[in-house]
Amino acid sequence: MSVLDIPELALVALVGVSGSGKSTFARRHFAPSQVLSSDAFRAMVADDENDQSASADAFDALHYVAGKRLRAGRLTVVDATNLQPHARAALVRVAREHDVLPVAVVLDVPEALAWERTDARADRTFGRQVLARMSRDLRRSYAQLAREGFRKVHVLRGVDEIEAAEIRYERLF
Ligand code: CTP
Ligand code: MG
């Protein structure tokens, strides 16, 4: 079992390619209201969770809500790929603005499995090359994550480790 220590008040950034199981992990370990997903925010602002042209507005709204939650002392999980340094920097910024610790949880599964899962989804229409790019971004992310300001970077490698993970909340006071 991998135990993930997470401060009881944290901004948790899930990091992983499409099909790595971020939304599944979020559903399993957190209450629905604790999870802010980029898909849900794209749907809110553009009626379509796959409308990439709505991403900027969707993330603005997501960061705004995250800030409101953190100000109220509520643990918040961001379910988005978070594969780009600028996406993660925005989350570290929101966390810092509210004196909350940012934590990253990386879900790393074999690219072939991520593709198999993604390809099977009617609501995911992008091609293999897009997933390959995400995988490259993930590999690049490892070196960067450590110095981006995350208090902790938990890495779950492979389906078994993801499956066995448990979250343990650390008391802040
Ligand atoms: N899945 C699975 N077994 C797991 C985890 C996920 O079969 N242990 C399946 C899910 O049911 C889903 C697909 O794989 O159909 C993708 O999982 P999801 O959690 O949605 O992955 P995400 O990382 O959230 O993908 P995206 O970035 O595209 O939202
Ligand atoms: Mg998802």
Short mmCIF file of C-alpha atoms and ligand atoms in Angstrom, two decimals:
data_model
loop_
_atom_site.label_atom_id
_atom_site.label_comp_id
_atom_site.label_asym_id
_atom_site.label_seq_id
_atom_site.Cartn_x
_atom_site.Cartn_y
_atom_site.Cartn_z
CA MET A 1 0.00 0.00 0.00
CA SER A 2 1.33 3.44 -0.81
CA VAL A 3 0.26 5.97 1.76
CA LEU A 4 -0.02 9.49 0.45
CA ASP A 5 0.43 12.05 3.19
CA ILE A 6 -1.60 15.11 2.37
CA PRO A 7 -2.09 18.12 4.63
CA GLU A 8 -5.71 18.29 5.72
CA LEU A 9 -5.92 21.65 4.01
CA ALA A 10 -4.19 21.38 0.66
CA LEU A 11 -4.58 22.13 -2.99
CA VAL A 12 -4.06 18.74 -4.61
CA ALA A 13 -3.05 18.81 -8.25
CA LEU A 14 -3.54 15.51 -10.04
CA VAL A 15 -0.98 15.10 -12.82
CA GLY A 16 -1.30 12.56 -15.61
CA VAL A 17 -2.04 11.93 -19.24
CA SER A 18 -5.54 11.24 -20.51
CA GLY A 19 -6.51 7.76 -19.47
CA SER A 20 -4.14 7.64 -16.52
CA GLY A 21 -7.15 7.45 -14.22
CA LYS A 22 -7.24 10.91 -12.65
CA SER A 23 -11.03 11.23 -12.55
CA THR A 24 -11.39 7.66 -11.31
CA PHE A 25 -8.84 8.33 -8.56
CA ALA A 26 -10.58 11.58 -7.61
CA ARG A 27 -13.95 9.84 -7.38
CA ARG A 28 -12.52 7.13 -5.23
CA HIS A 29 -10.67 9.24 -2.72
CA PHE A 30 -12.50 12.55 -2.52
CA ALA A 31 -16.01 13.90 -2.25
CA PRO A 32 -17.46 15.17 -5.54
CA SER A 33 -17.62 18.71 -4.19
CA GLN A 34 -13.89 18.67 -3.40
CA VAL A 35 -12.96 17.97 -7.00
CA LEU A 36 -12.72 20.73 -9.59
CA SER A 37 -12.34 19.20 -13.02
CA SER A 38 -11.32 21.02 -16.16
CA ASP A 39 -13.95 19.02 -18.06
CA ALA A 40 -16.73 20.25 -15.80
CA PHE A 41 -15.54 23.85 -16.10
CA ARG A 42 -15.31 23.62 -19.90
CA ALA A 43 -18.86 22.33 -19.89
CA MET A 44 -19.94 25.16 -17.59
CA VAL A 45 -18.51 27.92 -19.74
CA ALA A 46 -18.93 26.39 -23.21
CA ASP A 47 -21.53 23.59 -22.98
CA ASP A 48 -18.89 21.14 -24.17
CA GLU A 49 -16.31 19.46 -21.97
CA ASN A 50 -14.08 18.80 -24.97
CA ASP A 51 -14.05 22.36 -26.33
CA GLN A 52 -10.36 23.15 -26.03
CA SER A 53 -10.98 26.72 -27.22
CA ALA A 54 -12.81 27.24 -23.92
CA SER A 55 -9.81 26.18 -21.84
CA ALA A 56 -8.62 29.67 -20.89
CA ASP A 57 -12.04 30.70 -19.59
CA ALA A 58 -12.58 27.32 -17.98
CA PHE A 59 -9.31 27.53 -16.06
CA ASP A 60 -9.97 31.13 -15.03
CA ALA A 61 -13.24 29.97 -13.51
CA LEU A 62 -11.64 26.90 -11.96
CA HIS A 63 -8.89 28.95 -10.32
CA TYR A 64 -11.46 31.41 -9.04
CA VAL A 65 -13.52 28.68 -7.40
CA ALA A 66 -10.39 27.01 -6.05
CA GLY A 67 -9.45 30.31 -4.41
CA LYS A 68 -12.88 30.63 -2.82
CA ARG A 69 -12.68 27.10 -1.46
CA LEU A 70 -9.15 27.52 -0.11
CA ARG A 71 -10.06 30.80 1.53
CA ALA A 72 -12.84 28.92 3.33
CA GLY A 73 -10.35 26.27 4.45
CA ARG A 74 -11.60 23.51 2.18
CA LEU A 75 -9.38 20.87 0.68
CA THR A 76 -9.52 21.15 -3.08
CA VAL A 77 -8.47 18.70 -5.78
CA VAL A 78 -7.81 19.80 -9.35
CA ASP A 79 -8.66 17.07 -11.85
CA ALA A 80 -6.91 18.21 -15.01
CA THR A 81 -3.87 16.83 -16.82
CA ASN A 82 -1.61 19.50 -15.26
CA LEU A 83 1.17 18.45 -17.60
CA GLN A 84 2.33 21.97 -18.47
CA PRO A 85 4.48 24.04 -16.13
CA HIS A 86 2.23 27.08 -16.65
CA ALA A 87 -0.85 25.09 -15.62
CA ARG A 88 0.85 23.94 -12.44
CA ALA A 89 2.30 27.39 -11.75
CA ALA A 90 -1.22 28.82 -11.71
CA LEU A 91 -2.24 26.25 -9.08
CA VAL A 92 0.83 26.90 -6.92
CA ARG A 93 -0.01 30.60 -7.13
CA VAL A 94 -3.63 30.14 -6.03
CA ALA A 95 -2.49 27.94 -3.15
CA ARG A 96 0.14 30.44 -2.00
CA GLU A 97 -2.28 33.34 -2.22
CA HIS A 98 -4.38 31.51 0.34
CA ASP A 99 -1.55 30.18 2.52
CA VAL A 100 -2.41 26.64 1.55
CA LEU A 101 0.09 23.91 0.71
CA PRO A 102 0.11 22.72 -2.89
CA VAL A 103 0.62 18.98 -3.33
CA ALA A 104 1.03 17.05 -6.58
CA VAL A 105 -0.15 13.49 -7.12
CA VAL A 106 1.26 12.00 -10.32
CA LEU A 107 -0.51 9.04 -11.90
CA ASP A 108 1.87 7.32 -14.29
CA VAL A 109 0.57 4.37 -16.30
CA PRO A 110 2.04 2.80 -19.43
CA GLU A 111 1.17 4.89 -22.45
CA ALA A 112 -0.31 1.87 -24.23
CA LEU A 113 -2.81 1.38 -21.41
CA ALA A 114 -3.70 5.07 -21.31
CA TRP A 115 -4.32 4.94 -25.05
CA GLU A 116 -6.43 1.78 -24.80
CA ARG A 117 -8.63 3.44 -22.18
CA THR A 118 -8.85 6.75 -24.01
CA ASP A 119 -9.55 5.14 -27.38
CA ALA A 120 -12.44 3.22 -25.82
CA ARG A 121 -14.16 6.40 -24.68
CA ALA A 122 -16.78 7.90 -26.97
CA ASP A 123 -16.25 11.27 -25.26
CA ARG A 124 -12.53 11.42 -26.14
CA THR A 125 -11.83 12.01 -29.79
CA PHE A 126 -8.20 13.05 -30.01
CA GLY A 127 -5.60 10.86 -31.69
CA ARG A 128 -2.67 8.76 -30.61
CA GLN A 129 -0.20 11.57 -31.35
CA VAL A 130 -1.88 13.84 -28.83
CA LEU A 131 -1.48 11.20 -26.17
CA ALA A 132 2.15 10.67 -27.17
CA ARG A 133 2.75 14.39 -26.66
CA MET A 134 1.12 14.22 -23.24
CA SER A 135 3.46 11.36 -22.32
CA ARG A 136 6.47 13.43 -23.36
CA ASP A 137 5.14 16.32 -21.28
CA LEU A 138 4.75 14.00 -18.30
CA ARG A 139 8.33 12.75 -18.58
CA ARG A 140 9.53 16.33 -18.75
CA SER A 141 7.38 17.21 -15.76
CA TYR A 142 9.27 14.99 -13.35
CA ALA A 143 12.36 17.18 -13.25
CA GLN A 144 10.28 20.35 -13.11
CA LEU A 145 7.75 19.37 -10.44
CA ALA A 146 10.35 19.25 -7.69
CA ARG A 147 11.21 22.91 -8.06
CA GLU A 148 7.83 24.39 -8.84
CA GLY A 149 6.83 24.91 -5.23
CA PHE A 150 4.82 21.79 -4.48
CA ARG A 151 5.18 20.86 -0.86
CA LYS A 152 5.07 17.22 -1.81
CA VAL A 153 5.16 15.33 -5.07
CA HIS A 154 3.64 11.87 -4.72
CA VAL A 155 4.27 9.59 -7.67
CA LEU A 156 2.12 6.51 -8.25
CA ARG A 157 3.64 4.29 -10.91
CA GLY A 158 1.55 1.65 -12.55
CA VAL A 159 -1.97 0.37 -12.10
CA ASP A 160 -1.21 -1.65 -8.96
CA GLU A 161 0.36 1.23 -7.09
CA ILE A 162 -2.50 3.54 -8.06
CA GLU A 163 -5.01 0.90 -7.00
CA ALA A 164 -3.32 0.37 -3.63
CA ALA A 165 -2.91 4.04 -2.73
CA GLU A 166 -4.50 5.36 0.43
CA ILE A 167 -4.61 8.94 1.57
CA ARG A 168 -3.59 9.89 5.07
CA TYR A 169 -4.40 13.39 6.21
CA GLU A 170 -1.78 15.30 8.15
CA ARG A 171 -2.99 17.57 10.89
CA LEU A 172 -1.77 21.10 10.36
CA PHE A 173 -2.02 22.25 13.97
N1 CTP B 1 -10.35 3.12 -16.00
C1 CTP B 1 -10.31 1.77 -15.75
N2 CTP B 1 -9.63 1.30 -14.65
C2 CTP B 1 -8.99 2.13 -13.83
C3 CTP B 1 -9.01 3.51 -14.06
C4 CTP B 1 -9.71 3.98 -15.19
O1 CTP B 1 -10.90 1.00 -16.48
N3 CTP B 1 -8.34 1.63 -12.79
C5 CTP B 1 -11.10 3.60 -17.17
C6 CTP B 1 -12.19 4.56 -16.76
O2 CTP B 1 -13.38 3.90 -16.50
C7 CTP B 1 -12.30 5.46 -17.97
C8 CTP B 1 -10.89 5.44 -18.55
O3 CTP B 1 -10.23 4.32 -18.00
O4 CTP B 1 -13.17 4.95 -18.92
C9 CTP B 1 -10.12 6.69 -18.22
O5 CTP B 1 -10.09 6.86 -16.79
P1 CTP B 1 -10.26 8.29 -16.17
O6 CTP B 1 -10.20 8.15 -14.70
O7 CTP B 1 -11.43 8.96 -16.77
O8 CTP B 1 -8.90 8.96 -16.73
P2 CTP B 1 -8.47 10.47 -16.74
O9 CTP B 1 -7.04 10.51 -16.37
O10 CTP B 1 -9.41 11.28 -15.93
O11 CTP B 1 -8.61 10.84 -18.29
P3 CTP B 1 -8.90 12.31 -18.93
O12 CTP B 1 -7.64 13.12 -18.71
O13 CTP B 1 -9.11 12.03 -20.37
O14 CTP B 1 -10.08 12.89 -18.24
MG MG B 2 -10.72 12.80 -16.37
#
